Short mmCIF file of C-alpha atoms (C1' of nucleotides) in Angstrom, two decimals:
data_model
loop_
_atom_site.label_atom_id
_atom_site.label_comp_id
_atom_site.label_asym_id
_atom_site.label_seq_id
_atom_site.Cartn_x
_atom_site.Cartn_y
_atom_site.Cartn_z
CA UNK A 11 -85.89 -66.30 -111.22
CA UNK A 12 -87.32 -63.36 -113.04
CA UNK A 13 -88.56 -60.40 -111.84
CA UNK A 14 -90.05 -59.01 -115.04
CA UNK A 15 -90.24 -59.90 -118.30
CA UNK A 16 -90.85 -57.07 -120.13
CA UNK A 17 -88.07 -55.00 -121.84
CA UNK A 18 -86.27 -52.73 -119.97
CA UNK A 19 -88.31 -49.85 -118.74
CA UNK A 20 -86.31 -46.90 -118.48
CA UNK A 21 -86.35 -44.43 -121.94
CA UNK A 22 -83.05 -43.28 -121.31
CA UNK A 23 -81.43 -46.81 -122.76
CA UNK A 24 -77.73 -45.94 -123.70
CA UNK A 25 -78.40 -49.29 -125.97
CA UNK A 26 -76.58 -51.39 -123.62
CA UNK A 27 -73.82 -53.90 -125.72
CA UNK A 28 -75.10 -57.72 -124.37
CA UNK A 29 -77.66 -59.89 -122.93
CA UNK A 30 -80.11 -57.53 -121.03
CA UNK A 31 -80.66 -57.66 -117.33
CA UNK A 32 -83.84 -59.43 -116.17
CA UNK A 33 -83.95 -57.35 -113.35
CA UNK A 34 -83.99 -53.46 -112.79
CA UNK A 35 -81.05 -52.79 -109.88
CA UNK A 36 -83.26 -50.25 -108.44
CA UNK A 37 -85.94 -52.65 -107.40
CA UNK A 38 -83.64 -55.28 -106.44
CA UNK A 39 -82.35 -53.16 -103.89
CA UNK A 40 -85.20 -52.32 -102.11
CA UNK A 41 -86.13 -55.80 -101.70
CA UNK A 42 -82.63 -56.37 -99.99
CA UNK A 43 -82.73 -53.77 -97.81
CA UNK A 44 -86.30 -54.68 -96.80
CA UNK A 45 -84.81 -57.95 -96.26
CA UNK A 46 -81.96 -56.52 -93.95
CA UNK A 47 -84.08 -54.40 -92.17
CA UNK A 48 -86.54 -57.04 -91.11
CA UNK A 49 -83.89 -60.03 -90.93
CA UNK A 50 -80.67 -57.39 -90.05
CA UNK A 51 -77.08 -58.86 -91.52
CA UNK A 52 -76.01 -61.75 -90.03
CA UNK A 53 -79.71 -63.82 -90.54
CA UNK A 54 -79.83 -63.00 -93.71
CA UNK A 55 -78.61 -64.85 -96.10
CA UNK A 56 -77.57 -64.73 -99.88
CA UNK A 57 -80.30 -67.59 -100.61
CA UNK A 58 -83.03 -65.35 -98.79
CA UNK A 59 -81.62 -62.28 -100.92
CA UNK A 60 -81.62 -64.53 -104.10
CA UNK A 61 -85.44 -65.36 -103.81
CA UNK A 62 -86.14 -61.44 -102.91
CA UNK A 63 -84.54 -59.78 -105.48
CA UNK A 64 -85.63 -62.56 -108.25
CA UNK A 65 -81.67 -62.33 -108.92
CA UNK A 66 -79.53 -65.36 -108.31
CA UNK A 67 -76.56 -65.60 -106.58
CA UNK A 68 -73.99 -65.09 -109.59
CA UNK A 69 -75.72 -61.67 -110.89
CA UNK A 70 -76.42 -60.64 -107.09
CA UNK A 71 -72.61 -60.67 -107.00
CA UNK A 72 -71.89 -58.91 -110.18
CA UNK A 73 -74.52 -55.91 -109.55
CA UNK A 74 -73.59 -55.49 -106.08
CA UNK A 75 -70.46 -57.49 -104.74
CA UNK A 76 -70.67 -59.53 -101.89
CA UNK A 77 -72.80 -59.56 -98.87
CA UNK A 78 -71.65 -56.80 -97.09
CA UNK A 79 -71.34 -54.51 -100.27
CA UNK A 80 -74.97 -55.60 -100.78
CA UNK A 81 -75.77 -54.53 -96.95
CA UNK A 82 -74.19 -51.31 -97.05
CA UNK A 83 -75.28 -49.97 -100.34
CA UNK A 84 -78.77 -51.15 -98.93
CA UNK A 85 -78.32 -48.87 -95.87
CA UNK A 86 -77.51 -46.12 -98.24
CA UNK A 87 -80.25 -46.48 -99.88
CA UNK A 88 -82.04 -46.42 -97.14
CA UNK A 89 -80.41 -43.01 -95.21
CA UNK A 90 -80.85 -41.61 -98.94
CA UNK A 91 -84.63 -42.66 -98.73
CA UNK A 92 -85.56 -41.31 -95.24
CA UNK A 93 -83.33 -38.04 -95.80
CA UNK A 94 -85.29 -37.22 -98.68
CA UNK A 95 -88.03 -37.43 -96.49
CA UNK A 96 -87.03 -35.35 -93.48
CA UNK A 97 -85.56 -33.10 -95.93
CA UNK A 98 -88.91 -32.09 -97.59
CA UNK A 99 -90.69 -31.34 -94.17
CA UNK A 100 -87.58 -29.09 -93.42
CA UNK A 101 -87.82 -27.37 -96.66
CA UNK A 102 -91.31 -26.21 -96.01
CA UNK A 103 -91.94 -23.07 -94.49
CA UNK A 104 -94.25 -23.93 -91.11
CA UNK A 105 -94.68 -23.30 -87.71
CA UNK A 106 -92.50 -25.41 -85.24
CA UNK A 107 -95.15 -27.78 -83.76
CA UNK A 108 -96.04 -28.49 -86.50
CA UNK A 109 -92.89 -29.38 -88.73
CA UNK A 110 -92.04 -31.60 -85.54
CA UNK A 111 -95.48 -33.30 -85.75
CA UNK A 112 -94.73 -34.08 -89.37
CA UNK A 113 -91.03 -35.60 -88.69
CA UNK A 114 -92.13 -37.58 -86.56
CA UNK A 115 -95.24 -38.50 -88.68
CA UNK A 116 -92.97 -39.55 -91.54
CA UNK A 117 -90.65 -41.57 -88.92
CA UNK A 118 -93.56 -43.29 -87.87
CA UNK A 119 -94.16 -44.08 -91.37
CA UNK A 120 -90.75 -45.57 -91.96
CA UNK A 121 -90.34 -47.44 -88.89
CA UNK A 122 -94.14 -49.02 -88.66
CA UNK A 123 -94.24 -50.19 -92.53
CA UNK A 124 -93.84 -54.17 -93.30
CA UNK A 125 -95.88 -56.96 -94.13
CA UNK A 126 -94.85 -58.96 -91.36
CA UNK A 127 -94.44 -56.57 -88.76
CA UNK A 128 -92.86 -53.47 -88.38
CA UNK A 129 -89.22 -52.78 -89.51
CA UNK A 130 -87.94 -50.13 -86.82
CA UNK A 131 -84.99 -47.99 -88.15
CA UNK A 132 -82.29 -49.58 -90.06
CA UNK A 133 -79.57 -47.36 -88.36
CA UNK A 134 -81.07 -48.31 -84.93
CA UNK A 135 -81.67 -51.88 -85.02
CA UNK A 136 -79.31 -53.53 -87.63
CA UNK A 137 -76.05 -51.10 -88.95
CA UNK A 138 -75.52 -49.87 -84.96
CA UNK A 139 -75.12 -52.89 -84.42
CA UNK A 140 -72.69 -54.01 -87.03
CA UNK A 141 -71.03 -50.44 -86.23
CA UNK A 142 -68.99 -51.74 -83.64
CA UNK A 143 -66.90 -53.97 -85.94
CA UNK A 144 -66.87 -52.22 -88.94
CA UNK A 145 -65.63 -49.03 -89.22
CA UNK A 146 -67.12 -48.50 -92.81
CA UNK A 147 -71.00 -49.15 -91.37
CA UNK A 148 -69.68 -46.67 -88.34
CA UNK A 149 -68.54 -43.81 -90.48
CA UNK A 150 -72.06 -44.09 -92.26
CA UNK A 151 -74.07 -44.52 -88.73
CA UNK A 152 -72.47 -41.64 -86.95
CA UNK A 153 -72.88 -39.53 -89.94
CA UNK A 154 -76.85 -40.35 -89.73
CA UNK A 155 -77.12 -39.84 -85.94
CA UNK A 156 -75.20 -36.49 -86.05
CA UNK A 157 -77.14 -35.46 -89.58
CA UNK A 158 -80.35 -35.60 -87.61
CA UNK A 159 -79.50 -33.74 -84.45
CA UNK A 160 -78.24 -30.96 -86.88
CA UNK A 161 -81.40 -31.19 -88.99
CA UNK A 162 -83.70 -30.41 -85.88
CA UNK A 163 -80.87 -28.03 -84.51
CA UNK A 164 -81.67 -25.79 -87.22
CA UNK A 165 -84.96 -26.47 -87.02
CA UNK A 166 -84.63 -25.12 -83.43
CA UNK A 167 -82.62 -22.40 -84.06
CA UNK A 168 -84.84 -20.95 -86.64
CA UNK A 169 -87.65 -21.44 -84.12
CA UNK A 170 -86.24 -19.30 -81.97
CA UNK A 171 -84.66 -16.57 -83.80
CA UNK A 172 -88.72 -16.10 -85.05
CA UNK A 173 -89.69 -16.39 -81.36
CA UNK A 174 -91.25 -19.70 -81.26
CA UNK A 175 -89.15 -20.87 -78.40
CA UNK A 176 -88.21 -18.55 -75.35
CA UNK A 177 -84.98 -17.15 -75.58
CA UNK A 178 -83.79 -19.10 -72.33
CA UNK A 179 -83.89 -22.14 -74.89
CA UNK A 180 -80.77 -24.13 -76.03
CA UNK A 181 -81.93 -25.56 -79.94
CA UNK A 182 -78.16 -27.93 -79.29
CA UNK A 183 -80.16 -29.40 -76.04
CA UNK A 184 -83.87 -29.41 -77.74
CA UNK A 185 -82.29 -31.29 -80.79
CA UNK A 186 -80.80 -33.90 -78.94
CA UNK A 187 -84.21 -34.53 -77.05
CA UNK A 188 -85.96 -34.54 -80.75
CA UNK A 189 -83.18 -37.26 -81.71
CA UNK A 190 -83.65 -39.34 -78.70
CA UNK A 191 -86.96 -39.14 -78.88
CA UNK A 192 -86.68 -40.85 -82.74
CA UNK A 193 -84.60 -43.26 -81.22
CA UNK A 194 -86.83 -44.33 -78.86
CA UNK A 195 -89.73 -44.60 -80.71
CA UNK A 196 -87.62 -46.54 -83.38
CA UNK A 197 -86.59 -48.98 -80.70
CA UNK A 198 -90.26 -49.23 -79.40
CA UNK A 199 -91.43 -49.63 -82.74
CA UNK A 200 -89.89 -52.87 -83.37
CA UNK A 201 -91.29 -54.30 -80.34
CA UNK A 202 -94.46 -53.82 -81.77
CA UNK A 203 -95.41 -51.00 -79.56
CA UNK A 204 -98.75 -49.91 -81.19
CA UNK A 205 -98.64 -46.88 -83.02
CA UNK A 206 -101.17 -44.80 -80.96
CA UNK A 207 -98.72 -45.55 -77.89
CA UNK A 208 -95.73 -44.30 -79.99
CA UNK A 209 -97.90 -41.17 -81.24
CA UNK A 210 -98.63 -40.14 -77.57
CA UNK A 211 -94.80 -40.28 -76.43
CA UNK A 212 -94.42 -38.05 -79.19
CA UNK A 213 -96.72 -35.88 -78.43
CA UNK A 214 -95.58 -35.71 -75.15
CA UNK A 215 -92.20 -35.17 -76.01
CA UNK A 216 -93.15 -32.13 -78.28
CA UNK A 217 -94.71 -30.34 -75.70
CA UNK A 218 -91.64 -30.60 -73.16
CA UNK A 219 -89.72 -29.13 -76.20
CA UNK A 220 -91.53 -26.34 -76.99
CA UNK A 221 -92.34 -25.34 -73.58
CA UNK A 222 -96.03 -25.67 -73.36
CA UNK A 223 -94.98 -28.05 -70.04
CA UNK A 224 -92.48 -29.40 -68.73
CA UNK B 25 -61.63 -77.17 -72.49
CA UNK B 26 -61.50 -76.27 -68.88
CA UNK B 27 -62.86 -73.49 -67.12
CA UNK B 28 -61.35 -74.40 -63.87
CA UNK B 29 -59.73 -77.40 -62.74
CA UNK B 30 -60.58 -76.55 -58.84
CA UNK B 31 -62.90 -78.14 -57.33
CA UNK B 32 -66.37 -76.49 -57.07
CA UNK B 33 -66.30 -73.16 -55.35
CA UNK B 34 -69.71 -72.45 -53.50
CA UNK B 35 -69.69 -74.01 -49.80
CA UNK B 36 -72.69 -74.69 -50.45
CA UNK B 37 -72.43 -77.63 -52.38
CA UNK B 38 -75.85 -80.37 -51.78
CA UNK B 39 -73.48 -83.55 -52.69
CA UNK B 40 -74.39 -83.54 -56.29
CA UNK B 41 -74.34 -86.90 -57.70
CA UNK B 42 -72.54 -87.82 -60.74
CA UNK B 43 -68.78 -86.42 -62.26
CA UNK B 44 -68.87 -82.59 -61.19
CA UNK B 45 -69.14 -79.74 -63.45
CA UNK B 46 -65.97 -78.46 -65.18
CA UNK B 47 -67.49 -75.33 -65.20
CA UNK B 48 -69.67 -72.86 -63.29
CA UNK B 49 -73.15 -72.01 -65.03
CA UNK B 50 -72.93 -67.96 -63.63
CA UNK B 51 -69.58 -67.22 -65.14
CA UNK B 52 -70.58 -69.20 -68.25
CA UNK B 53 -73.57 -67.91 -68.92
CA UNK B 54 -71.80 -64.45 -68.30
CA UNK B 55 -69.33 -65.00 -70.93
CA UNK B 56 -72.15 -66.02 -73.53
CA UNK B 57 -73.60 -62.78 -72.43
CA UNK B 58 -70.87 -61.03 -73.15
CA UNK B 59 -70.52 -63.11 -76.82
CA UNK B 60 -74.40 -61.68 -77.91
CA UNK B 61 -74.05 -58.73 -76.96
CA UNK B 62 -71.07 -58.22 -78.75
CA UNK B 63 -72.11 -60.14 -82.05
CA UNK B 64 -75.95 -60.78 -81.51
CA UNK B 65 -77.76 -63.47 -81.96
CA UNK B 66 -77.32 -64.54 -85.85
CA UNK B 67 -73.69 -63.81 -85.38
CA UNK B 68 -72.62 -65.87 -82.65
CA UNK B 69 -72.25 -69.12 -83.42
CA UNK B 70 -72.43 -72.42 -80.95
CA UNK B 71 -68.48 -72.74 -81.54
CA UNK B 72 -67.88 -69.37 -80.78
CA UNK B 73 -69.94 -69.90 -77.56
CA UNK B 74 -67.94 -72.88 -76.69
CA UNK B 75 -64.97 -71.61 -77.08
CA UNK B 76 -65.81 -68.50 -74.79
CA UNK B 77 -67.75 -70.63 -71.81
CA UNK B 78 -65.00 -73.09 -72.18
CA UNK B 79 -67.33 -75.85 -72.60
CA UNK B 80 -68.01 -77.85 -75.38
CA UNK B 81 -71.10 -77.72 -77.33
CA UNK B 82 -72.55 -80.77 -76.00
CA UNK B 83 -72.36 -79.59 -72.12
CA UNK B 84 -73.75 -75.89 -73.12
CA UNK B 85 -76.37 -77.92 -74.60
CA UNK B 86 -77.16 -79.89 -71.78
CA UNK B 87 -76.61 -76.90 -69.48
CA UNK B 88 -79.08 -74.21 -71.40
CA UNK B 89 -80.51 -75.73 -74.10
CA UNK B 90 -80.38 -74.85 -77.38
CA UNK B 91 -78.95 -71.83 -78.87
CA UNK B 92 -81.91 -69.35 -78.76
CA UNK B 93 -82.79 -70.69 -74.90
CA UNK B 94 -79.30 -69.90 -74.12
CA UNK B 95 -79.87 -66.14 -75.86
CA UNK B 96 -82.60 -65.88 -73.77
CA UNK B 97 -81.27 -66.87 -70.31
CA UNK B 98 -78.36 -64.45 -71.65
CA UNK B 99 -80.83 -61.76 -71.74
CA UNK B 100 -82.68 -62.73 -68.36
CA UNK B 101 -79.36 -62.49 -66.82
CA UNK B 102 -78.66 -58.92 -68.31
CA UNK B 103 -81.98 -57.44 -67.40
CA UNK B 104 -81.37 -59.22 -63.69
CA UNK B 105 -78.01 -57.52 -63.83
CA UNK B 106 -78.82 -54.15 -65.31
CA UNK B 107 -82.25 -54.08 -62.90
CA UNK B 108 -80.29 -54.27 -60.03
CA UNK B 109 -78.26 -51.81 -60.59
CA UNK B 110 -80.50 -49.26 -61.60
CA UNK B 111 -82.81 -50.87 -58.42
CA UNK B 112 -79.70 -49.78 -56.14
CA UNK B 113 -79.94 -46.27 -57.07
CA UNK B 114 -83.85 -46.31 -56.96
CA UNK B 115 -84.02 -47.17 -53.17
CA UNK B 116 -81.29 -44.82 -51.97
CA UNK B 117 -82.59 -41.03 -51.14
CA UNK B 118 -81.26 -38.25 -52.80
CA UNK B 119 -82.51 -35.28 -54.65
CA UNK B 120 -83.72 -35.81 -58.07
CA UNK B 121 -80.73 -34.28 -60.32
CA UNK B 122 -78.44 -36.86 -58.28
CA UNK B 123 -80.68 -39.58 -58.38
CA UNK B 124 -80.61 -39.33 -62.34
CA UNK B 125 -77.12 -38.42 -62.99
CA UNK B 126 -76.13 -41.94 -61.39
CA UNK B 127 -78.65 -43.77 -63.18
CA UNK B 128 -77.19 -42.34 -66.37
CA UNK B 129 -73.63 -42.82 -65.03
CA UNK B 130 -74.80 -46.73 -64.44
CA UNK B 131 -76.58 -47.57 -67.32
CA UNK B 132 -72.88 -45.43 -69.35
CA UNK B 133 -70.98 -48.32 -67.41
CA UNK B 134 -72.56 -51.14 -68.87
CA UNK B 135 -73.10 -49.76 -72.56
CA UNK B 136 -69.52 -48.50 -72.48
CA UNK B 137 -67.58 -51.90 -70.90
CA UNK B 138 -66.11 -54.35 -73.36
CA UNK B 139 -62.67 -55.35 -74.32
CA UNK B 140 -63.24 -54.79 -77.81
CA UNK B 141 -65.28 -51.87 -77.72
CA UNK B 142 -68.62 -50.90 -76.28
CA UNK B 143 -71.51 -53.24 -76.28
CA UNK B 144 -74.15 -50.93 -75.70
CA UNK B 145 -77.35 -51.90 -74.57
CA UNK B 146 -78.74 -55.61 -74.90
CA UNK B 147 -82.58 -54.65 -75.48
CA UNK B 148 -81.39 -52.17 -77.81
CA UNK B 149 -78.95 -53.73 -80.29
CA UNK B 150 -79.85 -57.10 -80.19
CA UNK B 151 -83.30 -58.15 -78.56
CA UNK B 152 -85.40 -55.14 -80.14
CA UNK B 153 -83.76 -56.58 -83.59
CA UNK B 154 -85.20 -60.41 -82.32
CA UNK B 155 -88.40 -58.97 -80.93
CA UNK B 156 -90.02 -58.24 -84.19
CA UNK B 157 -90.07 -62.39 -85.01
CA UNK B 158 -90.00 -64.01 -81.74
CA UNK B 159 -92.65 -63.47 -79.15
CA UNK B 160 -90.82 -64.61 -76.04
CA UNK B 161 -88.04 -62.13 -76.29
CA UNK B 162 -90.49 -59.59 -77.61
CA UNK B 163 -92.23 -59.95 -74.35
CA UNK B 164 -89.29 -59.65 -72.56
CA UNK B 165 -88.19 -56.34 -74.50
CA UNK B 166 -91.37 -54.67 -74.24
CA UNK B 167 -91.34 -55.55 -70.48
CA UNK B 168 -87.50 -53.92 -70.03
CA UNK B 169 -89.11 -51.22 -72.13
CA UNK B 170 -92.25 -50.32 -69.80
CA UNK B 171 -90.18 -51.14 -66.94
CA UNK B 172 -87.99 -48.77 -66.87
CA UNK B 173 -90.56 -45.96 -68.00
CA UNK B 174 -92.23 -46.99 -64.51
CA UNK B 175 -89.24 -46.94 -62.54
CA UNK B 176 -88.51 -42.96 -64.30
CA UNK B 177 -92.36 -42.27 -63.74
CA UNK B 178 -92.19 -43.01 -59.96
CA UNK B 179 -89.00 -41.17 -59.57
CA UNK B 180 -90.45 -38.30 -61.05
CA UNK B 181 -93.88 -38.86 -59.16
CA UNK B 182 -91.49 -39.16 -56.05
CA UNK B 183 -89.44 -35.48 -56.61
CA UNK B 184 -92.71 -33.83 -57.59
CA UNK B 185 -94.03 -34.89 -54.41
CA UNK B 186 -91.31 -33.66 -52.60
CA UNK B 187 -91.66 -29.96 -54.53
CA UNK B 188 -88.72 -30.77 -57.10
CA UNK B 189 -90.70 -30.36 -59.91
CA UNK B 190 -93.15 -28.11 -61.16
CA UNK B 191 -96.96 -28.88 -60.10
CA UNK B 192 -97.20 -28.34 -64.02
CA UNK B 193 -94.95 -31.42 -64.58
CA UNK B 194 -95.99 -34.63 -65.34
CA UNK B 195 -94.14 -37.51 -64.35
CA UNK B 196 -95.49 -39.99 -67.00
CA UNK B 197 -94.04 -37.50 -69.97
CA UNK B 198 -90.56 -36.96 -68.39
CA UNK B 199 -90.26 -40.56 -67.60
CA UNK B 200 -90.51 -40.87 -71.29
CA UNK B 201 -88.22 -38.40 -72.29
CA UNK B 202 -86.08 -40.51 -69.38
CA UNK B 203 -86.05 -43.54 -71.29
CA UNK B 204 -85.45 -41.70 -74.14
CA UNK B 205 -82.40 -40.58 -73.18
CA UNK B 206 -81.38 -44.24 -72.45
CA UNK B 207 -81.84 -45.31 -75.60
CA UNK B 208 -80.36 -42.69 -77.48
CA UNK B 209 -77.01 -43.31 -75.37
CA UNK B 210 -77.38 -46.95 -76.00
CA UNK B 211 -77.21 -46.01 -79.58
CA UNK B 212 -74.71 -43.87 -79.88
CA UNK B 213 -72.39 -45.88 -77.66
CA UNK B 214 -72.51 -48.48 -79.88
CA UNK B 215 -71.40 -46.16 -82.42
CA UNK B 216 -68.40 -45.56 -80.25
CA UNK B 217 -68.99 -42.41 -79.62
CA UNK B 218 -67.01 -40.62 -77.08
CA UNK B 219 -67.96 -40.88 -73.00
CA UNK B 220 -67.78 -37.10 -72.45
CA UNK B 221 -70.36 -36.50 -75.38
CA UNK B 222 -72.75 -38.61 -74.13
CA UNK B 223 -72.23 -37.20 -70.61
CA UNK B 224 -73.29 -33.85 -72.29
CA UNK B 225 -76.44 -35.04 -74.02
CA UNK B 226 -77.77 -36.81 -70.28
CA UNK B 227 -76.61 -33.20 -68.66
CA UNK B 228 -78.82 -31.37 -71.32
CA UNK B 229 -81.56 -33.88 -71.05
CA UNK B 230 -81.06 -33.45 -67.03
CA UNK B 231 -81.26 -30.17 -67.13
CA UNK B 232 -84.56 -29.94 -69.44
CA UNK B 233 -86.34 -32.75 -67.21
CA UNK B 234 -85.85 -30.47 -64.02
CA UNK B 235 -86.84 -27.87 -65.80
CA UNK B 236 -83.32 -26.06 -64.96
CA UNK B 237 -83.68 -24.76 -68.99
CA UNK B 238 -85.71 -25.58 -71.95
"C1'" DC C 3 -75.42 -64.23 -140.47
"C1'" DG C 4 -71.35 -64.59 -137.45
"C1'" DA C 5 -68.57 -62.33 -133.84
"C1'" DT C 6 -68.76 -60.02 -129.57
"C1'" DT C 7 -70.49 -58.73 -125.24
"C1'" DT C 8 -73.01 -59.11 -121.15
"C1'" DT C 9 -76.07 -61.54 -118.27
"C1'" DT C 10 -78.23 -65.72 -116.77
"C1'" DG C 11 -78.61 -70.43 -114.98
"C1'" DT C 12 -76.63 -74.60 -113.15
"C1'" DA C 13 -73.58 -76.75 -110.68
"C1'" DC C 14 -70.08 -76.96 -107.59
"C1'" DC C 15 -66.60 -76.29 -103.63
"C1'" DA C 16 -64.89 -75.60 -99.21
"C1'" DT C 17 -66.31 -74.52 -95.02
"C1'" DA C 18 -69.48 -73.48 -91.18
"C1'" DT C 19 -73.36 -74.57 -88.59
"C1'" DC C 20 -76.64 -76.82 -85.37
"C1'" DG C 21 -77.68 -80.53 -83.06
"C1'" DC C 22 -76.99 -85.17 -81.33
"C1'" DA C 23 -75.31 -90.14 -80.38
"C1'" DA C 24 -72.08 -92.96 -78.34
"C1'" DA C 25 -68.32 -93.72 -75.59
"C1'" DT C 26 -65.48 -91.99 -71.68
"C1'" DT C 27 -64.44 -90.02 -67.28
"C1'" DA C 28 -65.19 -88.78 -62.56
"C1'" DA C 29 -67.71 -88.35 -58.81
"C1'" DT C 30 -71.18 -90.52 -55.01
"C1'" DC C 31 -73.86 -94.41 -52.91
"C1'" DC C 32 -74.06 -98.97 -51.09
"C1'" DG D 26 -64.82 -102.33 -54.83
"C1'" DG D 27 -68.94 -102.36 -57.91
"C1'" DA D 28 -73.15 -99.93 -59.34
"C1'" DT D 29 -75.06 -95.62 -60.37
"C1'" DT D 30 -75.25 -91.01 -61.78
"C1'" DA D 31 -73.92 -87.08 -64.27
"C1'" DA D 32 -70.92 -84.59 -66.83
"C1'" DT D 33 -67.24 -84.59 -70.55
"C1'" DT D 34 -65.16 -85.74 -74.95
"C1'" DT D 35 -65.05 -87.18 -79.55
"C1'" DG D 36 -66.95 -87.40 -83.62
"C1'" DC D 37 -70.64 -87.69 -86.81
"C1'" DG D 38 -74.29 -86.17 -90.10
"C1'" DA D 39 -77.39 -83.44 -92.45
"C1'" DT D 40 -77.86 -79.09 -93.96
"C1'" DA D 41 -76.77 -74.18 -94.80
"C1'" DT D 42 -73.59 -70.80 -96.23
"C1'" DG D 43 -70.73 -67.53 -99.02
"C1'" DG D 44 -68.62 -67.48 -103.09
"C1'" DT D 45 -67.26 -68.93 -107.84
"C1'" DA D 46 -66.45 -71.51 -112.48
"C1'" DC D 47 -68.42 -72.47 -116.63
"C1'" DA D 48 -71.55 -73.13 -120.22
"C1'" DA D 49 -75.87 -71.50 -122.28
"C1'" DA D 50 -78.66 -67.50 -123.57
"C1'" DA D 51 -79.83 -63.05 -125.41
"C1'" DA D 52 -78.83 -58.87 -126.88
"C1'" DT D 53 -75.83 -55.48 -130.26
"C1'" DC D 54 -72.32 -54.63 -133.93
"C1'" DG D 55 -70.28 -55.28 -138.37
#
DNA sequence: CGATTTTTGTACCATATCGCAAATTAATCC
DNA sequence: GGATTAATTTGCGATATGGTACAAAAATCG
């Protein structure tokens, strides 16, 4: 029940007043949410998280509060994770094509990582489906779907004010093709779709959007 | 513990042998239906489907099997169920737009019923989230999955045929940016958002496919 | 070193869960 | 009516589950 041994790592150590954790919280974390995304909420249990994280049950509690706490500040993590991401290709100046090739790239990324077997997208396979019941995991779910269709609606809107797109173009309408087409590849991915298969609809999909055919 | 107390229904009735049913296998397994897709698989506990089909674990048991071959005759029964309807529309004639607006307006029926909110979409929520660990229902998935790209990709292959489309078009890519639609709607219904919004995202995606705007 | 603080480790509790065995009930067949 | 068949009902049992109480451990502070 130890994940390491060694003092802890960080330099900044505000010489903390008792026994020292035998975990670091940000490593802990990940392993949960890699747990919920493969296992999603209700399959997972706090023995399964116990034997990830290296924590047991008692500390699990007292770092992160129950189960759900534990769940949601794992999706957050997450949604923090992958907007970093997405964020960095939009910050980059490029042409259109190409930033859409990369989104997608890093989605692919995201969803096709895992030892055993892809994970898909946390906010598409597990937390919508918790969304219905709790209103907490909703806010946070709808706040992801609508972040992303305004990501790539500015990404079409610049586009098209430097002429990349013809002026007939709606970016509101392209963005919501560029989110359902991460949706569908996120679903696809966790049915083991290969990834050449997913990299094709994409393709595909980007050439609809920018007009090249339609 | 009684579903109903009349006597069986169907005229059709081959003398069975021993004490009759207390129940009727369509409506039961239509309730469990209902119980997964709400809660998913983890989630929904044998009690929970007792209670619902009004039978008691040992007869849902005997009846279906054990839990995971009831989730899957669940699921059998919503693809039979959702295939037919979106069969209906298939074998009618009408111009494309049409055609598509009422598969839309279908598949919006069944993500948006529920008593306690929307359900969304059984591949979607609940299989995809199975599929990644069980082959069977992985199988099934990625069979909903391709089937209803084919379905799009003939209806497309049908209208360009017919001079609705573009000779530039190709049916394969729409009917992925068809199902793409789907799932994004399945998503977002889940995360209760609004009928009229999701109306407006199939209209933009409609209008795109056609090639009406781009 | 002793007191204090914080975390860990063990053990536990109440309940839920899945699945099944045995007895009971209700129908048909002869 | 008695035998047979099939479904129901009750209840059990082994295990899993989420959560917590409590003592031991490991650090700092004075």
């Amino acid at each position: 029940m130890v994940q390491k041994s060694k003092p802890p790592t960080a330099a900044t150590e505000p010489k903390r007043r008792g026994r020292p954790r035998a975990y670091e919280p940000d490593v802990a974390l990940g392993k949960a949410l890699d747990l919920f995304r493969k296992q999603g909420f209700a399959a997972t249990s706090l023995d399964d998280l116990s034997t990830a994280t290296g924590m047991n049950r008692p500390s699990l509690y007292g770092a992160f509060g129950d189960k759900r706490e534990l769940y949601i500040k794992s999706y957050q993590r997450y949604r923090d994770e992958a907007g970093a991401a997405i964020g960095a290709v939009f910050r980059e100046e490029m042409p259109l094509r190409q930033r859409l090739e990369r989104i997608y790239a890093s989605a692919l990324d995201i969803y096709l990582s895992g030892d055993s077997g892809p994970r898909g997208c946390f906010t598409v396979v597990t937390a919508a489906s918790e969304a219905v019941g709790d209103p907490e995991i909703r806010a946070m779910v709808l706040d992801g779907l609508t972040g992303l269709d305004k990501a790539f609606a500015s990404c079409f809107r610049r586009a098209k004010e430097k002429g990349e797109l013809p002026e007939s173009s709606d970016p509101l309408v392209l963005a919501q093709i560029a989110s359902a087409t991460v949706h569908t590849i996120a679903i696809r991915s966790r049915a083991r779709v290969p990834r050449k298969e997913l990299e094709a609809i994409v393709k595909g999909a980007i050439d609809v959007m920018i007009g090249a055919k339609g």
